[in-house]
Short mmCIF file of C-alpha atoms and ligand atoms in Angstrom, two decimals:
data_model
loop_
_atom_site.label_atom_id
_atom_site.label_comp_id
_atom_site.label_asym_id
_atom_site.label_seq_id
_atom_site.Cartn_x
_atom_site.Cartn_y
_atom_site.Cartn_z
CA MET A 1 -2.09 19.64 -17.40
CA SER A 2 0.91 21.47 -15.95
CA ASP A 3 4.39 20.66 -17.20
CA MET A 4 5.22 18.98 -13.91
CA THR A 5 2.03 16.85 -13.98
CA ALA A 6 2.81 15.72 -17.51
CA PHE A 7 6.38 14.93 -16.44
CA ILE A 8 5.10 12.88 -13.49
CA LYS A 9 2.62 10.92 -15.60
CA GLY A 10 5.24 10.00 -18.16
CA LEU A 11 7.87 9.07 -15.59
CA PRO A 12 8.17 5.25 -15.25
CA LYS A 13 7.09 4.44 -11.70
CA ALA A 14 6.25 1.54 -9.40
CA GLU A 15 3.62 1.56 -6.69
CA LEU A 16 4.58 -0.42 -3.57
CA HIS A 17 1.93 0.52 -1.01
CA MET A 18 -1.68 0.23 -2.12
CA HIS A 19 -4.43 -1.77 -0.43
CA LEU A 20 -6.78 -3.23 -3.03
CA GLU A 21 -9.76 -2.82 -0.69
CA GLY A 22 -8.76 0.85 -0.51
CA SER A 23 -9.19 1.19 -4.26
CA LEU A 24 -12.92 0.44 -4.04
CA GLU A 25 -14.53 3.57 -5.48
CA PRO A 26 -17.95 4.69 -4.18
CA ALA A 27 -19.61 4.04 -7.55
CA GLN A 28 -18.27 0.49 -7.52
CA MET A 29 -19.40 0.06 -3.92
CA PHE A 30 -22.95 0.86 -5.01
CA ALA A 31 -22.77 -1.44 -8.02
CA PHE A 32 -21.44 -4.38 -5.96
CA ALA A 33 -23.96 -3.74 -3.15
CA MET A 34 -26.76 -3.83 -5.70
CA ARG A 35 -25.66 -6.98 -7.49
CA ASN A 36 -24.96 -8.80 -4.21
CA LYS A 37 -28.12 -7.45 -2.51
CA ILE A 38 -26.20 -5.96 0.40
CA ASP A 39 -27.44 -2.95 2.37
CA ILE A 40 -25.02 -0.07 2.76
CA PRO A 41 -25.67 2.99 4.92
CA PHE A 42 -25.33 5.44 2.01
CA LYS A 43 -27.81 6.57 -0.63
CA THR A 44 -25.63 8.62 -2.93
CA VAL A 45 -21.97 8.99 -3.87
CA GLU A 46 -22.14 12.38 -2.12
CA ASP A 47 -23.23 10.62 1.13
CA VAL A 48 -20.18 8.39 0.84
CA GLN A 49 -17.83 11.27 0.21
CA ALA A 50 -19.26 13.18 3.16
CA ALA A 51 -18.48 10.18 5.39
CA TYR A 52 -14.84 10.13 4.29
CA GLN A 53 -13.65 12.67 6.85
CA PHE A 54 -11.11 11.15 9.19
CA THR A 55 -9.17 12.40 12.19
CA ASN A 56 -7.02 9.30 12.66
CA LEU A 57 -6.30 5.81 11.32
CA GLN A 58 -9.10 4.08 13.27
CA ASP A 59 -11.76 6.49 11.93
CA PHE A 60 -10.74 5.43 8.45
CA LEU A 61 -10.43 1.71 9.20
CA ASP A 62 -13.99 1.55 10.56
CA ILE A 63 -15.40 2.84 7.29
CA TYR A 64 -12.93 0.91 5.12
CA TYR A 65 -13.90 -2.44 6.67
CA GLN A 66 -17.56 -1.54 6.27
CA GLY A 67 -17.03 -0.71 2.59
CA ALA A 68 -15.30 -4.05 2.00
CA GLN A 69 -18.50 -5.91 2.93
CA VAL A 70 -19.87 -5.41 -0.58
CA LEU A 71 -17.08 -7.65 -1.95
CA VAL A 72 -18.53 -11.13 -2.24
CA THR A 73 -17.82 -12.88 -5.53
CA GLY A 74 -14.65 -13.57 -7.46
CA GLU A 75 -15.98 -11.15 -10.06
CA ASP A 76 -16.09 -8.37 -7.44
CA PHE A 77 -12.43 -8.91 -6.57
CA TYR A 78 -11.52 -9.17 -10.24
CA ASP A 79 -13.40 -5.97 -11.18
CA MET A 80 -12.04 -3.95 -8.26
CA THR A 81 -8.46 -5.03 -9.01
CA SER A 82 -8.81 -4.44 -12.76
CA ALA A 83 -10.16 -0.93 -12.25
CA TYR A 84 -7.18 -0.05 -10.07
CA LEU A 85 -4.65 -1.55 -12.49
CA GLN A 86 -6.18 0.31 -15.42
CA ARG A 87 -6.11 3.54 -13.44
CA VAL A 88 -2.54 3.22 -12.19
CA ALA A 89 -1.31 2.28 -15.68
CA GLU A 90 -2.81 5.59 -16.89
CA ASP A 91 -0.76 7.27 -14.16
CA GLY A 92 2.42 5.87 -15.67
CA ALA A 93 2.99 2.88 -13.38
CA TRP A 94 5.01 0.05 -14.91
CA HIS A 95 4.96 -2.21 -11.87
CA VAL A 96 2.82 -2.58 -8.73
CA GLU A 97 3.06 -4.63 -5.54
CA VAL A 98 -0.39 -4.50 -3.98
CA PHE A 99 -1.82 -5.51 -0.60
CA PHE A 100 -4.99 -7.35 0.24
CA ASP A 101 -6.52 -8.24 3.62
CA PRO A 102 -7.83 -11.83 3.40
CA GLN A 103 -9.15 -11.84 6.98
CA THR A 104 -11.58 -9.01 6.21
CA HIS A 105 -13.26 -11.44 3.81
CA THR A 106 -12.73 -14.91 5.30
CA ASP A 107 -14.17 -13.65 8.63
CA ARG A 108 -17.41 -12.95 6.69
CA GLY A 109 -17.52 -16.44 5.23
CA ILE A 110 -15.96 -15.59 1.86
CA GLU A 111 -13.59 -18.32 0.70
CA PHE A 112 -9.88 -17.48 0.56
CA ALA A 113 -9.84 -18.98 -2.95
CA THR A 114 -12.62 -16.64 -4.15
CA VAL A 115 -10.65 -13.59 -3.04
CA ILE A 116 -7.26 -14.62 -4.36
CA ASP A 117 -8.47 -16.11 -7.65
CA GLY A 118 -10.30 -12.88 -8.52
CA ILE A 119 -7.29 -10.71 -7.70
CA VAL A 120 -4.73 -12.94 -9.41
CA GLY A 121 -6.89 -13.15 -12.55
CA ALA A 122 -6.90 -9.36 -12.80
CA LEU A 123 -3.14 -9.13 -12.22
CA LYS A 124 -2.50 -11.64 -14.96
CA ASP A 125 -4.80 -9.86 -17.43
CA ALA A 126 -3.10 -6.53 -16.68
CA GLU A 127 0.27 -8.09 -17.39
CA ASP A 128 -1.01 -9.42 -20.73
CA ASN A 129 -3.09 -6.43 -21.81
CA LEU A 130 -1.42 -3.40 -20.22
CA GLY A 131 2.18 -4.58 -19.92
CA LEU A 132 1.92 -3.78 -16.21
CA SER A 133 3.75 -6.25 -13.96
CA GLY A 134 2.36 -6.98 -10.54
CA GLY A 135 2.92 -8.79 -7.28
CA LEU A 136 0.52 -9.59 -4.46
CA ILE A 137 1.19 -9.16 -0.73
CA MET A 138 -1.12 -10.69 1.84
CA CYS A 139 -1.51 -8.57 4.97
CA PHE A 140 -2.34 -9.82 8.45
CA LEU A 141 -4.74 -7.63 10.41
CA ARG A 142 -2.76 -6.70 13.49
CA HIS A 143 -5.83 -6.05 15.66
CA LEU A 144 -6.58 -9.78 15.34
CA SER A 145 -4.64 -12.53 17.13
CA GLU A 146 -1.38 -14.24 16.31
CA GLU A 147 -3.37 -17.46 16.02
CA ALA A 148 -5.66 -15.93 13.39
CA ALA A 149 -2.60 -14.79 11.42
CA PHE A 150 -1.16 -18.32 11.56
CA ASP A 151 -4.47 -19.68 10.32
CA THR A 152 -4.37 -17.22 7.39
CA LEU A 153 -0.79 -18.23 6.57
CA LYS A 154 -1.97 -21.83 6.44
CA GLN A 155 -4.82 -20.97 4.12
CA ALA A 156 -2.31 -19.29 1.82
CA GLU A 157 -0.20 -22.43 1.49
CA PRO A 158 -1.66 -23.53 -1.88
CA TYR A 159 -0.93 -20.03 -3.23
CA THR A 160 2.73 -19.75 -2.27
CA ASP A 161 3.65 -19.41 -5.94
CA VAL A 162 1.34 -16.48 -6.65
CA LEU A 163 2.03 -14.57 -3.42
CA LEU A 164 5.05 -12.32 -3.25
CA GLY A 165 5.04 -11.67 0.44
CA VAL A 166 3.23 -10.92 3.66
CA GLY A 167 2.54 -7.60 5.36
CA LEU A 168 1.02 -6.20 8.53
CA ASP A 169 -1.69 -3.53 8.59
CA SER A 170 -4.76 -2.21 10.47
CA SER A 171 -4.76 -0.51 13.93
CA GLU A 172 -1.14 0.12 14.79
CA VAL A 173 -1.02 1.55 18.31
CA GLY A 174 -1.44 -1.24 20.87
CA HIS A 175 -0.57 -3.93 18.33
CA PRO A 176 3.23 -3.82 18.05
CA PRO A 177 5.15 -5.85 15.49
CA SER A 178 6.41 -8.16 18.28
CA LYS A 179 2.92 -9.71 18.42
CA PHE A 180 3.64 -11.27 15.00
CA GLU A 181 7.30 -12.24 15.36
CA ARG A 182 6.63 -15.99 15.07
CA VAL A 183 4.21 -15.64 12.15
CA PHE A 184 6.73 -13.57 10.21
CA ALA A 185 9.46 -16.14 10.92
CA ALA A 186 7.17 -18.86 9.55
CA ALA A 187 6.36 -16.75 6.47
CA LYS A 188 10.06 -16.20 5.83
CA GLU A 189 10.64 -19.97 5.96
CA ARG A 190 8.04 -20.32 3.21
CA GLY A 191 10.00 -17.90 1.05
CA PHE A 192 7.77 -14.85 1.41
CA LYS A 193 9.11 -11.30 1.31
CA LEU A 194 8.29 -9.42 4.49
CA VAL A 195 6.87 -5.92 4.89
CA ALA A 196 5.04 -4.19 7.74
CA HIS A 197 3.29 -0.92 8.46
CA ALA A 198 5.21 0.78 11.26
CA GLY A 199 5.66 4.36 12.42
CA GLU A 200 2.48 5.65 10.82
CA GLU A 201 0.89 6.36 14.22
CA GLY A 202 3.09 4.06 16.30
CA PRO A 203 6.36 5.18 17.94
CA PRO A 204 9.91 4.65 16.62
CA ALA A 205 10.13 1.57 18.89
CA TYR A 206 7.65 -0.15 16.56
CA VAL A 207 9.97 0.50 13.61
CA HIS A 208 12.84 -1.02 15.61
CA GLU A 209 10.68 -4.09 16.29
CA ALA A 210 9.73 -4.41 12.63
CA LEU A 211 13.43 -4.42 11.72
CA ASP A 212 14.79 -6.55 14.55
CA LEU A 213 11.96 -8.97 15.26
CA LEU A 214 10.00 -9.21 12.01
CA LYS A 215 13.14 -8.80 9.86
CA ILE A 216 11.27 -6.81 7.25
CA ASP A 217 12.55 -6.28 3.72
CA ARG A 218 10.66 -2.98 3.34
CA LEU A 219 9.00 -0.50 5.70
CA ASP A 220 5.47 0.78 5.09
CA HIS A 221 5.07 4.45 6.12
CA GLY A 222 7.88 4.86 8.68
CA ASN A 223 7.15 8.56 9.24
CA ARG A 224 7.80 8.48 12.96
CA ALA A 225 11.27 6.98 12.46
CA LEU A 226 12.33 10.61 11.96
CA GLU A 227 11.95 11.14 15.71
CA ASP A 228 14.94 8.84 16.32
CA SER A 229 18.16 9.97 14.63
CA GLU A 230 20.00 6.69 15.26
CA LEU A 231 17.13 4.83 13.66
CA VAL A 232 17.30 7.17 10.66
CA ASP A 233 21.04 6.46 10.34
CA ARG A 234 20.34 2.75 10.42
CA LEU A 235 17.58 2.96 7.78
CA VAL A 236 19.94 4.94 5.54
CA ARG A 237 22.82 2.51 6.13
CA GLU A 238 20.66 -0.53 5.42
CA GLN A 239 19.09 1.17 2.37
CA MET A 240 15.68 0.33 3.73
CA THR A 241 12.87 1.41 1.43
CA LEU A 242 10.09 3.46 3.02
CA THR A 243 6.72 3.38 1.26
CA VAL A 244 5.47 6.86 2.05
CA CYS A 245 1.85 7.88 1.37
CA PRO A 246 1.45 11.67 1.29
CA LEU A 247 -2.30 12.07 0.70
CA SER A 248 -3.02 9.30 3.21
CA ASN A 249 -0.87 11.08 5.79
CA GLN A 250 -2.82 14.26 5.19
CA LYS A 251 -6.27 12.58 5.34
CA LEU A 252 -5.43 10.60 8.49
CA CYS A 253 -3.86 13.62 10.19
CA VAL A 254 -0.39 12.05 10.39
CA VAL A 255 0.64 15.51 9.16
CA ASP A 256 -1.39 18.70 9.75
CA GLN A 257 -1.00 19.81 6.18
CA LEU A 258 0.88 18.64 3.13
CA THR A 259 3.35 21.52 3.36
CA ASP A 260 4.49 19.93 6.67
CA HIS A 261 5.07 16.56 5.02
CA PRO A 262 8.52 15.06 5.79
CA LEU A 263 9.09 13.54 2.34
CA ARG A 264 11.58 16.14 1.20
CA ARG A 265 13.45 15.88 4.50
CA MET A 266 13.53 12.09 4.14
CA LEU A 267 15.23 12.43 0.75
CA GLU A 268 17.68 14.99 2.12
CA LEU A 269 18.56 12.59 4.94
CA GLY A 270 19.38 9.93 2.36
CA LEU A 271 16.41 7.70 3.11
CA ARG A 272 15.14 5.56 0.24
CA ALA A 273 11.63 7.08 0.27
CA THR A 274 8.97 6.28 -2.32
CA ILE A 275 5.55 7.79 -3.09
CA ASN A 276 2.39 5.68 -2.92
CA SER A 277 -1.37 6.12 -2.67
CA ASP A 278 -2.27 3.70 0.20
CA ASP A 279 -6.07 3.76 -0.20
CA PRO A 280 -6.71 5.97 -3.24
CA ALA A 281 -10.52 5.72 -3.26
CA TYR A 282 -10.61 7.01 0.33
CA PHE A 283 -7.77 9.54 0.37
CA GLY A 284 -8.46 11.56 -2.75
CA GLY A 285 -5.82 10.50 -5.23
CA TYR A 286 -4.04 7.76 -7.12
CA LEU A 287 -0.31 7.45 -7.68
CA ALA A 288 0.31 10.45 -9.95
CA GLU A 289 -1.91 12.67 -7.79
CA ASN A 290 0.22 11.80 -4.78
CA TYR A 291 3.34 12.79 -6.73
CA SER A 292 1.72 16.02 -7.94
CA ALA A 293 0.29 17.07 -4.59
CA VAL A 294 3.54 16.60 -2.72
CA THR A 295 5.56 18.17 -5.54
CA GLU A 296 3.48 21.29 -5.27
CA ALA A 297 3.37 21.35 -1.45
CA LEU A 298 7.13 20.84 -1.03
CA ALA A 299 8.36 22.54 -4.22
CA LEU A 300 10.03 19.35 -5.41
CA GLU A 301 12.06 19.51 -8.58
CA LYS A 302 12.50 17.06 -11.42
CA ASP A 303 15.59 15.58 -9.81
CA HIS A 304 13.59 14.73 -6.68
CA LEU A 305 10.95 13.05 -8.81
CA ILE A 306 13.53 11.04 -10.69
CA THR A 307 15.05 9.88 -7.39
CA LEU A 308 11.59 8.95 -6.07
CA ALA A 309 10.75 6.99 -9.22
CA LYS A 310 14.12 5.21 -9.12
CA ASN A 311 13.57 4.41 -5.44
CA SER A 312 10.25 2.80 -6.31
CA PHE A 313 12.01 0.24 -8.52
CA LEU A 314 15.03 -0.14 -6.23
CA GLY A 315 12.61 -0.88 -3.39
CA SER A 316 10.53 -3.32 -5.41
CA PHE A 317 10.88 -7.09 -5.24
CA LEU A 318 11.62 -7.33 -8.97
CA ASP A 319 14.76 -9.19 -10.01
CA GLN A 320 17.91 -7.16 -10.62
CA PRO A 321 17.81 -7.23 -14.44
CA SER A 322 14.24 -5.88 -14.40
CA ILE A 323 15.18 -3.19 -11.89
CA ASN A 324 18.12 -2.17 -14.08
CA ALA A 325 15.90 -2.02 -17.16
CA HIS A 326 13.46 0.29 -15.37
CA LEU A 327 16.26 2.54 -14.09
CA THR A 328 17.58 2.81 -17.64
CA ALA A 329 14.10 3.72 -18.85
CA ILE A 330 13.88 6.49 -16.26
CA ASP A 331 17.26 7.90 -17.36
CA ALA A 332 16.17 7.81 -20.99
CA TYR A 333 12.91 9.57 -20.13
CA ALA A 334 14.68 12.22 -18.04
CA ALA A 335 17.18 12.85 -20.84
CA ALA A 336 14.40 13.25 -23.40
CA THR A 337 12.17 15.66 -21.43
N1 LIG B 1 -2.52 1.78 7.90
C1 LIG B 1 -2.90 0.64 8.49
N2 LIG B 1 -3.78 -0.18 7.93
C2 LIG B 1 -4.28 0.13 6.75
C3 LIG B 1 -3.92 1.28 6.10
C4 LIG B 1 -2.98 2.15 6.71
O1 LIG B 1 -2.58 3.22 6.20
N3 LIG B 1 -4.61 1.31 4.93
C5 LIG B 1 -5.35 0.18 4.88
N4 LIG B 1 -5.15 -0.54 5.98
ZN1 LIG B 2 -1.26 1.17 4.16
#
């Protein structure tokens, strides 16, 4: 392990942009397919890996939704979530706020309760056994209708206490944030935090809509905001957190290569950027690997990494005393290494 990799692993970090269905590893996909007697179009882990070549977001989404079909029982959701939490704790995460896509499952006849009970059970066990705190964010699939999102919000009503917030993901272009303005207003009334993917493939106008119409508390991706300097100024002024996903951006061709990644520029502009893995089983790396890859590609230094780790807690939905405690832990770690 290089010095920098060891430094990254030991650095207290939070992960704020990770889709649980995107943590489903090929080996687990086979195991779940077998125990649930579901056919999948792959014979070996190598077949799966060969299929994970994407040129854009939709290429990935098609295969990601197909992979999710092996998730049937509460045990599947528990096991998938536990494996991720174990893995990210090994990467030095102290806190995670993870996404799930209920509609991917309820549209196949899986009960909302089955999905959420499995996930919440794993989050609770990780808190008890790993000391890893966690929150759960329910995403609406933006390629589906506003009505379907409202129906999902209704199904979530009994779980208001265990859900941290709502998000918006799936195919971005052609499905602007404005489509979900009323659903987000209703979610806010119920006390949910609000986040949305915007500016991954969509134009800066979608980021404006996410801010002005959805009234988001945090911006997922946001890369294309850099095309609009007034928007950048506003994001800096409002201290909006951007959950940036370097290996995802590389795999989905949001950037041509990692050396072109805008993360360093984002920090230099004063944006509150964070590093996250998005869909680690599909994009070739978990949290620490995202830090390491971008550190190498952009020649980041320890001070950048400390800022990024601090941003991850500042951008979290933890309460202020917890945030302060984590920031203090980062300072202590930086002073000791
Ligand atoms: N973008 C949109 N939807 C998604 C993503 C993403 O990066 N990952 C999983 N669902
Ligand atoms: Zn995402």
